[in-house]
């Protein structure tokens, strides 16, 4: 949930408790890094509001060797961005006086295994697909304009995700959520006793064609959330919508999440719902919608018409010495007519070589029912389905932040 102007060692926005801090050099440092990530929930401009004017180049390279399921059994390959998406970014902040600051971020995704650009899926390639935003922050809060770094619904998920939205056990493997959004007007309130609110609206910028179901609001999305942080407790709740391009029907997401830091370990939990009362969202229509909104927790067969999910998770992060162990279970119960249920389990071991460099080993498995077709999905990697319609993947990799 961190804002987009983080310290150079941290990735912009809530992308993972693992990425920003579970690689501490001691249990105390590992837990302190988690606290720092959550602290940035309640500060505008990523905690840099009091710093001098600045310009920073930053990045992260995450590359792993993988053994993943596919229709023929297993495939061995090299992946980019399994625990955390590889990226290169530029961010800055200017002090305008009287507590007002101008902020910007431009962040591109990279495929470190091939040297190509990431976030090129969908109807158009994206130079800065991970985020392109400009905004102002001050005593009244913060406003941003552009392509969001992480959608508000995903920020809520990150609070309750032991894997922090990356790795084989992360929530977005099977728990549906909105992803990055184009054309966004985004607002974050000041901190009120540990509470902050976030609101966003993204116009679809859709051209209406006579005789079709398309409306002027097709492609538009909205989101609202409240975050809380006090002592060892962090919690969040959010609601998001997206107006489909195909028939102007509305997808609905509800997310709630909480975590408690005991010092020696941190417990995580989440509960979410997803409803699609309109047209089916196929992989092809998802690709077309990507110019407006990406989807996370998206099965290989897409969302069917009438899908009505309930999902819950429980996870834990245990740091010891220069190591951290993550484990999490996620369950999706589809109340719709096709009853496409799924259960995901993930476990990871991270070894910190320094505050910026870590090694990791990660395993994820998904059991699908009734054609659910969810696949083990990392930050930007994805396995396939085996002959039984399930998915599993093992990764061993290295992550370097700069």
CSV table of C-alpha atoms in Angstrom, one decimal:
chain,number,residue,atom,x,y,z
A,1,UNK,CA,0.0,0.0,0.0
A,2,UNK,CA,2.9,2.3,0.0
A,3,UNK,CA,2.5,5.4,-2.0
A,4,UNK,CA,4.4,5.9,-5.2
A,5,UNK,CA,7.3,7.9,-3.8
A,6,UNK,CA,9.1,5.3,-1.6
A,7,UNK,CA,12.7,5.2,-0.6
A,8,UNK,CA,15.0,3.9,-3.3
A,9,UNK,CA,15.2,0.4,-1.7
A,10,UNK,CA,11.5,-0.1,-1.8
A,11,UNK,CA,9.2,-0.8,-4.6
A,12,UNK,CA,6.4,1.6,-5.3
A,13,UNK,CA,3.1,0.7,-3.7
A,14,UNK,CA,2.2,-2.4,-1.7
A,15,UNK,CA,3.7,-4.8,-4.0
A,16,UNK,CA,4.9,-7.0,-1.3
A,17,UNK,CA,5.8,-7.3,2.2
A,18,UNK,CA,8.3,-9.8,0.9
A,19,UNK,CA,9.9,-7.5,-1.6
A,20,UNK,CA,10.4,-4.6,0.7
A,21,UNK,CA,11.3,-6.1,3.9
A,22,UNK,CA,11.1,-9.7,4.6
A,23,UNK,CA,14.7,-9.9,3.6
A,24,UNK,CA,16.0,-8.1,6.7
A,25,UNK,CA,19.3,-9.1,8.3
A,26,UNK,CA,17.6,-10.1,11.6
A,27,UNK,CA,14.1,-11.0,12.8
A,28,UNK,CA,13.9,-7.5,14.2
A,29,UNK,CA,14.9,-5.8,11.0
A,30,UNK,CA,12.6,-8.0,8.9
A,31,UNK,CA,9.6,-7.1,11.1
A,32,UNK,CA,10.7,-3.4,11.0
A,33,UNK,CA,10.6,-3.5,7.2
A,34,UNK,CA,7.1,-4.8,7.3
A,35,UNK,CA,6.1,-2.0,9.6
A,36,UNK,CA,7.7,0.6,7.3
A,37,UNK,CA,5.7,-0.7,4.4
A,38,UNK,CA,2.5,-0.4,6.4
A,39,UNK,CA,3.6,3.0,7.7
A,40,UNK,CA,3.5,4.3,4.2
A,41,UNK,CA,-0.2,3.5,3.9
A,42,UNK,CA,-1.0,6.5,6.1
A,43,UNK,CA,1.5,9.0,4.6
A,44,UNK,CA,1.0,10.9,1.3
A,45,UNK,CA,3.8,10.7,-1.3
A,46,UNK,CA,5.2,7.5,0.2
A,47,UNK,CA,6.6,9.2,3.3
A,48,UNK,CA,8.7,11.7,1.4
A,49,UNK,CA,6.4,14.7,2.1
A,50,UNK,CA,9.0,16.3,4.4
A,51,UNK,CA,12.1,15.6,2.2
A,52,UNK,CA,13.8,18.1,-0.1
A,53,UNK,CA,13.0,18.2,-3.8
A,54,UNK,CA,14.3,15.0,-5.3
A,55,UNK,CA,14.7,12.9,-8.5
A,56,UNK,CA,15.4,9.1,-8.1
A,57,UNK,CA,16.1,6.3,-10.5
A,58,UNK,CA,15.3,2.9,-9.1
A,59,UNK,CA,14.7,-0.7,-10.2
A,60,UNK,CA,14.5,-4.3,-9.4
A,61,UNK,CA,15.6,-7.5,-11.2
A,62,UNK,CA,14.0,-10.8,-10.3
A,63,UNK,CA,15.0,-13.9,-12.3
A,64,UNK,CA,14.4,-17.5,-11.4
A,65,UNK,CA,14.7,-21.1,-12.7
A,66,UNK,CA,11.3,-22.8,-12.8
A,67,UNK,CA,9.8,-26.2,-13.2
A,68,UNK,CA,6.1,-25.6,-14.0
A,69,UNK,CA,3.1,-27.7,-15.0
A,70,UNK,CA,1.7,-27.8,-18.5
A,71,UNK,CA,-0.5,-30.0,-20.6
A,72,UNK,CA,2.5,-32.3,-21.5
A,73,UNK,CA,3.5,-32.7,-17.9
A,74,UNK,CA,6.3,-30.2,-16.9
A,75,UNK,CA,8.3,-27.5,-18.5
A,76,UNK,CA,11.6,-26.2,-17.3
A,77,UNK,CA,12.3,-22.6,-18.0
A,78,UNK,CA,13.7,-19.3,-16.8
A,79,UNK,CA,11.2,-16.7,-15.5
A,80,UNK,CA,11.3,-13.0,-14.9
A,81,UNK,CA,9.4,-11.4,-12.0
A,82,UNK,CA,8.2,-14.4,-10.1
A,83,UNK,CA,8.4,-12.9,-6.6
A,84,UNK,CA,8.4,-9.3,-7.7
A,85,UNK,CA,8.0,-7.9,-11.2
A,86,UNK,CA,11.3,-6.7,-12.7
A,87,UNK,CA,11.2,-3.0,-13.4
A,88,UNK,CA,13.0,0.3,-14.0
A,89,UNK,CA,11.5,3.5,-12.7
A,90,UNK,CA,12.0,7.2,-12.3
A,91,UNK,CA,10.3,9.2,-9.5
A,92,UNK,CA,10.5,12.7,-8.2
A,93,UNK,CA,9.1,15.2,-5.8
A,94,UNK,CA,9.3,19.0,-5.7
A,95,UNK,CA,8.6,21.2,-2.7
A,96,UNK,CA,6.3,23.9,-3.8
A,97,UNK,CA,6.1,25.6,-0.4
A,98,UNK,CA,3.4,25.8,2.3
A,99,UNK,CA,3.3,22.0,2.6
A,100,UNK,CA,2.4,21.5,-1.1
A,101,UNK,CA,4.5,19.0,-3.2
A,102,UNK,CA,4.4,18.0,-6.9
A,103,UNK,CA,5.1,14.3,-7.4
A,104,UNK,CA,5.6,12.0,-10.4
A,105,UNK,CA,6.4,8.4,-11.3
A,106,UNK,CA,7.2,6.6,-14.5
A,107,UNK,CA,7.8,2.9,-14.1
A,108,UNK,CA,8.3,0.3,-16.8
A,109,UNK,CA,8.2,-3.5,-16.6
A,110,UNK,CA,11.1,-5.6,-17.8
A,111,UNK,CA,11.5,-9.2,-18.7
A,112,UNK,CA,14.9,-10.0,-17.2
A,113,UNK,CA,15.1,-13.4,-18.8
A,114,UNK,CA,14.9,-12.0,-22.4
A,115,UNK,CA,15.7,-8.3,-22.0
A,116,UNK,CA,12.3,-7.3,-23.4
A,117,UNK,CA,9.8,-4.9,-22.1
A,118,UNK,CA,6.9,-6.1,-19.8
A,119,UNK,CA,3.3,-4.9,-19.7
A,120,UNK,CA,3.0,-5.1,-23.4
A,121,UNK,CA,-0.1,-7.3,-23.3
A,122,UNK,CA,-3.5,-6.0,-24.3
A,123,UNK,CA,-4.6,-3.8,-27.1
A,124,UNK,CA,-1.5,-1.6,-27.0
A,125,UNK,CA,2.1,-1.8,-25.9
A,126,UNK,CA,3.0,0.3,-22.8
A,127,UNK,CA,6.4,2.0,-22.3
A,128,UNK,CA,5.6,2.7,-18.7
A,129,UNK,CA,3.0,0.0,-18.1
A,130,UNK,CA,3.7,-0.4,-14.3
A,131,UNK,CA,2.8,3.2,-13.6
A,132,UNK,CA,2.7,6.7,-15.2
A,133,UNK,CA,1.4,9.3,-12.7
A,134,UNK,CA,1.7,12.9,-11.7
A,135,UNK,CA,0.1,14.5,-8.7
A,136,UNK,CA,0.0,16.9,-5.8
A,137,UNK,CA,0.2,16.2,-2.1
A,138,UNK,CA,-0.4,18.4,0.9
A,139,UNK,CA,-2.3,18.8,4.2
A,140,UNK,CA,-5.6,18.0,2.4
A,141,UNK,CA,-4.3,14.6,1.1
A,142,UNK,CA,-2.9,13.6,-2.2
A,143,UNK,CA,-4.3,13.4,-5.8
A,144,UNK,CA,-2.8,11.5,-8.7
A,145,UNK,CA,-3.6,11.4,-12.4
A,146,UNK,CA,-2.6,8.7,-14.9
A,147,UNK,CA,-2.1,4.9,-15.0
A,148,UNK,CA,-2.1,3.6,-11.4
A,149,UNK,CA,0.9,1.7,-10.0
A,150,UNK,CA,-1.5,-0.7,-8.2
A,151,UNK,CA,-5.3,-0.6,-8.1
A,152,UNK,CA,-7.0,0.2,-4.8
A,153,UNK,CA,-8.5,-3.3,-4.6
A,154,UNK,CA,-5.1,-4.8,-5.0
A,155,UNK,CA,-3.7,-2.5,-2.3
A,156,UNK,CA,-6.4,-3.9,0.1
A,157,UNK,CA,-5.3,-7.5,-0.8
A,158,UNK,CA,-1.7,-6.7,-0.1
A,159,UNK,CA,-2.5,-5.9,3.6
A,160,UNK,CA,-3.7,-9.5,4.1
A,161,UNK,CA,-1.3,-11.3,1.7
A,162,UNK,CA,1.7,-13.0,3.4
A,163,UNK,CA,3.3,-13.2,-0.1
A,164,UNK,CA,2.6,-9.6,-0.9
A,165,UNK,CA,1.1,-10.1,-4.3
A,166,UNK,CA,4.1,-12.1,-5.6
A,167,UNK,CA,5.3,-15.7,-5.5
A,168,UNK,CA,3.4,-19.0,-6.0
A,169,UNK,CA,1.2,-18.5,-2.9
A,170,UNK,CA,0.1,-14.9,-3.4
A,171,UNK,CA,-3.6,-14.0,-3.3
A,172,UNK,CA,-3.9,-13.0,-6.9
A,173,UNK,CA,-3.2,-16.5,-8.0
A,174,UNK,CA,-6.9,-17.3,-7.5
A,175,UNK,CA,-8.6,-14.4,-5.7
A,176,UNK,CA,-10.1,-12.1,-8.4
A,177,UNK,CA,-9.1,-8.4,-8.2
A,178,UNK,CA,-8.8,-5.4,-10.4
A,179,UNK,CA,-5.2,-4.6,-11.5
A,180,UNK,CA,-3.6,-1.5,-12.9
A,181,UNK,CA,-6.0,1.1,-14.4
A,182,UNK,CA,-5.5,3.6,-17.1
A,183,UNK,CA,-6.8,7.2,-17.0
A,184,UNK,CA,-7.2,7.3,-13.3
A,185,UNK,CA,-8.2,10.1,-11.0
A,186,UNK,CA,-7.0,9.0,-7.5
A,187,UNK,CA,-7.3,10.6,-4.1
A,188,UNK,CA,-5.9,9.7,-0.7
A,189,UNK,CA,-7.1,11.4,2.5
A,190,UNK,CA,-4.9,12.6,5.3
A,191,UNK,CA,-4.3,10.3,8.3
A,192,UNK,CA,-7.1,10.5,10.8
A,193,UNK,CA,-6.0,8.6,13.9
A,194,UNK,CA,-4.6,5.7,11.9
A,195,UNK,CA,-7.4,5.7,9.3
A,196,UNK,CA,-7.0,6.9,5.7
A,197,UNK,CA,-9.5,6.7,2.8
A,198,UNK,CA,-8.7,6.2,-0.9
A,199,UNK,CA,-11.0,6.9,-3.9
A,200,UNK,CA,-10.5,6.5,-7.6
A,201,UNK,CA,-12.4,6.9,-10.8
A,202,UNK,CA,-11.2,6.0,-14.3
A,203,UNK,CA,-13.4,7.0,-17.3
A,204,UNK,CA,-13.6,4.4,-20.0
A,205,UNK,CA,-12.9,6.9,-22.8
A,206,UNK,CA,-15.1,4.7,-24.9
A,207,UNK,CA,-16.5,5.8,-28.3
A,208,UNK,CA,-20.2,4.9,-28.4
A,209,UNK,CA,-21.3,3.1,-31.6
A,210,UNK,CA,-24.9,3.3,-32.6
A,211,UNK,CA,-26.8,0.0,-32.4
A,212,UNK,CA,-24.5,-1.6,-29.9
A,213,UNK,CA,-24.6,-2.3,-26.1
A,214,UNK,CA,-21.7,0.1,-25.6
A,215,UNK,CA,-22.4,3.2,-23.5
A,216,UNK,CA,-20.5,6.3,-22.6
A,217,UNK,CA,-19.6,4.6,-19.3
A,218,UNK,CA,-18.3,1.4,-20.8
A,219,UNK,CA,-14.8,0.7,-19.7
A,220,UNK,CA,-15.1,2.9,-16.6
A,221,UNK,CA,-14.0,1.7,-13.2
A,222,UNK,CA,-14.4,3.0,-9.6
A,223,UNK,CA,-12.9,2.1,-6.3
A,224,UNK,CA,-13.1,3.1,-2.7
A,225,UNK,CA,-11.3,1.8,0.4
A,226,UNK,CA,-10.4,2.5,4.0
A,227,UNK,CA,-7.1,1.5,5.6
A,228,UNK,CA,-6.1,1.3,9.3
A,229,UNK,CA,-2.8,0.9,11.0
A,230,UNK,CA,-2.2,1.0,14.8
A,231,UNK,CA,0.5,-0.9,16.7
A,232,UNK,CA,0.8,-4.4,15.3
A,233,UNK,CA,-2.6,-4.3,13.6
A,234,UNK,CA,-3.2,-3.4,10.0
A,235,UNK,CA,-6.5,-3.8,8.2
A,236,UNK,CA,-8.3,-2.6,5.0
A,237,UNK,CA,-11.6,-2.9,3.3
A,238,UNK,CA,-12.5,-1.9,-0.3
A,239,UNK,CA,-15.0,-2.1,-3.1
A,240,UNK,CA,-14.3,-1.9,-6.8
A,241,UNK,CA,-16.4,-1.9,-10.0
A,242,UNK,CA,-15.7,-2.1,-13.8
A,243,UNK,CA,-18.2,-1.5,-16.6
A,244,UNK,CA,-17.7,-4.0,-19.3
A,245,UNK,CA,-17.0,-3.0,-22.9
A,246,UNK,CA,-19.1,-5.9,-24.3
A,247,UNK,CA,-22.5,-5.2,-22.8
A,248,UNK,CA,-22.0,-2.3,-20.2
A,249,UNK,CA,-22.7,-4.8,-17.4
A,250,UNK,CA,-20.7,-4.2,-14.1
A,251,UNK,CA,-18.1,-6.5,-12.5
A,252,UNK,CA,-18.1,-6.2,-8.7
A,253,UNK,CA,-15.2,-6.8,-6.3
A,254,UNK,CA,-15.2,-6.6,-2.5
A,255,UNK,CA,-12.0,-7.1,-0.5
A,256,UNK,CA,-11.2,-7.1,3.2
A,257,UNK,CA,-7.9,-7.9,4.8
A,258,UNK,CA,-6.0,-7.8,8.1
A,259,UNK,CA,-2.7,-8.7,9.6
A,260,UNK,CA,-1.2,-8.7,13.0
A,261,UNK,CA,2.5,-8.4,13.8
A,262,UNK,CA,3.5,-10.4,16.9
A,263,UNK,CA,7.2,-9.6,16.4
A,264,UNK,CA,8.4,-13.2,16.1
A,265,UNK,CA,5.8,-13.8,13.3
A,266,UNK,CA,3.1,-12.0,11.4
A,267,UNK,CA,-0.3,-13.5,10.6
A,268,UNK,CA,-2.4,-12.5,7.6
A,269,UNK,CA,-6.0,-13.1,6.5
A,270,UNK,CA,-8.4,-12.0,3.8
A,271,UNK,CA,-12.0,-12.4,2.7
A,272,UNK,CA,-13.3,-11.3,-0.8
A,273,UNK,CA,-16.2,-11.6,-3.1
A,274,UNK,CA,-16.4,-11.3,-6.9
A,275,UNK,CA,-19.6,-11.1,-9.1
A,276,UNK,CA,-20.0,-11.1,-12.9
A,277,UNK,CA,-23.7,-10.7,-13.7
A,278,UNK,CA,-23.1,-9.9,-17.3
A,279,UNK,CA,-21.2,-11.1,-20.3
A,280,UNK,CA,-18.4,-13.7,-20.0
A,281,UNK,CA,-14.9,-12.3,-19.8
A,282,UNK,CA,-12.7,-14.4,-22.0
A,283,UNK,CA,-8.9,-14.2,-22.4
A,284,UNK,CA,-9.6,-12.3,-25.6
A,285,UNK,CA,-11.9,-9.7,-24.1
A,286,UNK,CA,-9.5,-9.4,-21.1
A,287,UNK,CA,-6.7,-8.5,-23.5
A,288,UNK,CA,-9.0,-5.8,-25.1
A,289,UNK,CA,-10.0,-4.5,-21.7
A,290,UNK,CA,-6.4,-4.2,-20.6
A,291,UNK,CA,-6.3,-0.7,-22.2
A,292,UNK,CA,-8.7,0.3,-19.4
A,293,UNK,CA,-8.2,-2.3,-16.6
A,294,UNK,CA,-6.2,-5.4,-16.0
A,295,UNK,CA,-7.6,-8.3,-14.1
A,296,UNK,CA,-5.8,-10.3,-11.4
A,297,UNK,CA,-6.8,-13.7,-10.2
A,298,UNK,CA,-7.9,-14.4,-13.8
A,299,UNK,CA,-8.4,-18.1,-14.7
A,300,UNK,CA,-7.1,-19.4,-18.0
A,301,UNK,CA,-10.7,-19.8,-19.2
A,302,UNK,CA,-11.8,-16.4,-18.0
A,303,UNK,CA,-14.8,-15.3,-15.9
A,304,UNK,CA,-18.1,-16.9,-17.0
A,305,UNK,CA,-21.4,-15.2,-17.0
A,306,UNK,CA,-23.0,-15.6,-13.6
A,307,UNK,CA,-19.7,-16.3,-11.7
A,308,UNK,CA,-20.2,-15.5,-8.0
A,309,UNK,CA,-17.1,-16.1,-5.9
A,310,UNK,CA,-16.4,-16.1,-2.2
A,311,UNK,CA,-12.7,-16.5,-1.2
A,312,UNK,CA,-10.7,-16.5,2.0
A,313,UNK,CA,-7.1,-16.9,3.0
A,314,UNK,CA,-4.8,-17.3,6.0
A,315,UNK,CA,-1.0,-16.9,5.9
A,316,UNK,CA,2.1,-16.4,8.0
A,317,UNK,CA,5.5,-14.8,7.7
A,318,UNK,CA,8.2,-16.0,10.1
A,319,UNK,CA,11.6,-14.3,10.0
A,320,UNK,CA,14.7,-15.8,11.7
A,321,UNK,CA,18.2,-14.7,11.3
A,322,UNK,CA,18.8,-13.7,7.7
A,323,UNK,CA,15.9,-16.0,6.6
A,324,UNK,CA,12.1,-15.7,6.3
A,325,UNK,CA,9.5,-18.4,5.7
A,326,UNK,CA,6.2,-17.6,4.1
A,327,UNK,CA,3.2,-19.9,3.9
A,328,UNK,CA,-0.4,-19.3,2.8
A,329,UNK,CA,-3.6,-21.1,1.9
A,330,UNK,CA,-6.3,-19.5,-0.3
A,331,UNK,CA,-9.8,-21.0,-1.0
A,332,UNK,CA,-12.3,-19.9,-3.7
A,333,UNK,CA,-15.9,-21.0,-3.4
A,334,UNK,CA,-17.9,-20.3,-6.5
A,335,UNK,CA,-21.6,-20.0,-5.8
A,336,UNK,CA,-22.5,-19.6,-9.4
A,337,UNK,CA,-24.1,-22.2,-11.7
A,338,UNK,CA,-20.7,-23.8,-12.8
A,339,UNK,CA,-19.4,-24.1,-9.2
A,340,UNK,CA,-15.8,-23.5,-10.2
A,341,UNK,CA,-14.0,-23.9,-6.9
A,342,UNK,CA,-10.2,-23.8,-6.3
A,343,UNK,CA,-7.7,-24.2,-3.5
A,344,UNK,CA,-4.2,-22.8,-3.5
A,345,UNK,CA,-1.2,-23.5,-1.3
A,346,UNK,CA,2.1,-21.8,-1.3
A,347,UNK,CA,5.3,-21.8,0.7
A,348,UNK,CA,8.5,-19.8,0.2
A,349,UNK,CA,12.0,-19.5,1.8
A,350,UNK,CA,13.9,-16.3,1.4
A,351,UNK,CA,17.6,-15.8,2.3
A,352,UNK,CA,18.9,-12.3,2.6
A,353,UNK,CA,22.4,-11.7,1.2
A,354,UNK,CA,22.0,-8.0,2.0
A,355,UNK,CA,19.3,-5.5,2.4
A,356,UNK,CA,18.8,-5.3,-1.4
A,357,UNK,CA,19.7,-8.8,-2.6
A,358,UNK,CA,18.0,-12.1,-1.6
A,359,UNK,CA,17.8,-15.7,-2.8
A,360,UNK,CA,14.5,-17.5,-2.7
A,361,UNK,CA,12.9,-20.9,-3.2
A,362,UNK,CA,9.1,-21.0,-3.8
A,363,UNK,CA,6.5,-23.6,-4.4
A,364,UNK,CA,2.8,-23.1,-5.3
A,365,UNK,CA,0.0,-25.6,-6.1
A,366,UNK,CA,-3.6,-25.1,-7.2
A,367,UNK,CA,-6.3,-27.7,-7.2
A,368,UNK,CA,-9.2,-26.8,-9.6
A,369,UNK,CA,-12.7,-28.2,-9.6
A,370,UNK,CA,-15.3,-28.2,-12.4
A,371,UNK,CA,-13.1,-26.5,-14.9
A,372,UNK,CA,-12.0,-23.6,-12.8
A,373,UNK,CA,-8.6,-23.4,-14.6
A,374,UNK,CA,-6.7,-21.2,-12.2
A,375,UNK,CA,-2.9,-21.4,-12.7
A,376,UNK,CA,0.0,-20.7,-10.3
A,377,UNK,CA,0.8,-17.1,-10.8
A,378,UNK,CA,3.7,-15.1,-9.5
A,379,UNK,CA,4.1,-11.3,-9.8
A,380,UNK,CA,4.5,-11.6,-13.6
A,381,UNK,CA,5.0,-15.3,-14.2
A,382,UNK,CA,2.4,-18.0,-14.7
A,383,UNK,CA,2.4,-21.8,-14.9
A,384,UNK,CA,0.1,-23.9,-17.1
A,385,UNK,CA,-2.4,-26.7,-16.2
A,386,UNK,CA,-1.4,-30.3,-16.0
A,387,UNK,CA,-3.4,-33.2,-17.5
A,388,UNK,CA,-5.7,-33.2,-14.5
A,389,UNK,CA,-6.6,-29.6,-14.8
A,390,UNK,CA,-4.5,-28.5,-11.8
A,391,UNK,CA,-1.4,-26.3,-11.6
A,392,UNK,CA,1.9,-26.3,-9.8
A,393,UNK,CA,5.3,-24.6,-10.0
A,394,UNK,CA,8.7,-24.5,-8.3
A,395,UNK,CA,11.0,-21.5,-8.5
A,396,UNK,CA,14.5,-20.9,-7.3
A,397,UNK,CA,15.7,-17.4,-7.9
A,398,UNK,CA,17.5,-14.2,-7.0
A,399,UNK,CA,16.2,-10.7,-6.5
A,400,UNK,CA,18.2,-7.5,-6.6
A,401,UNK,CA,16.8,-4.1,-5.9
A,402,UNK,CA,18.6,-0.8,-6.6
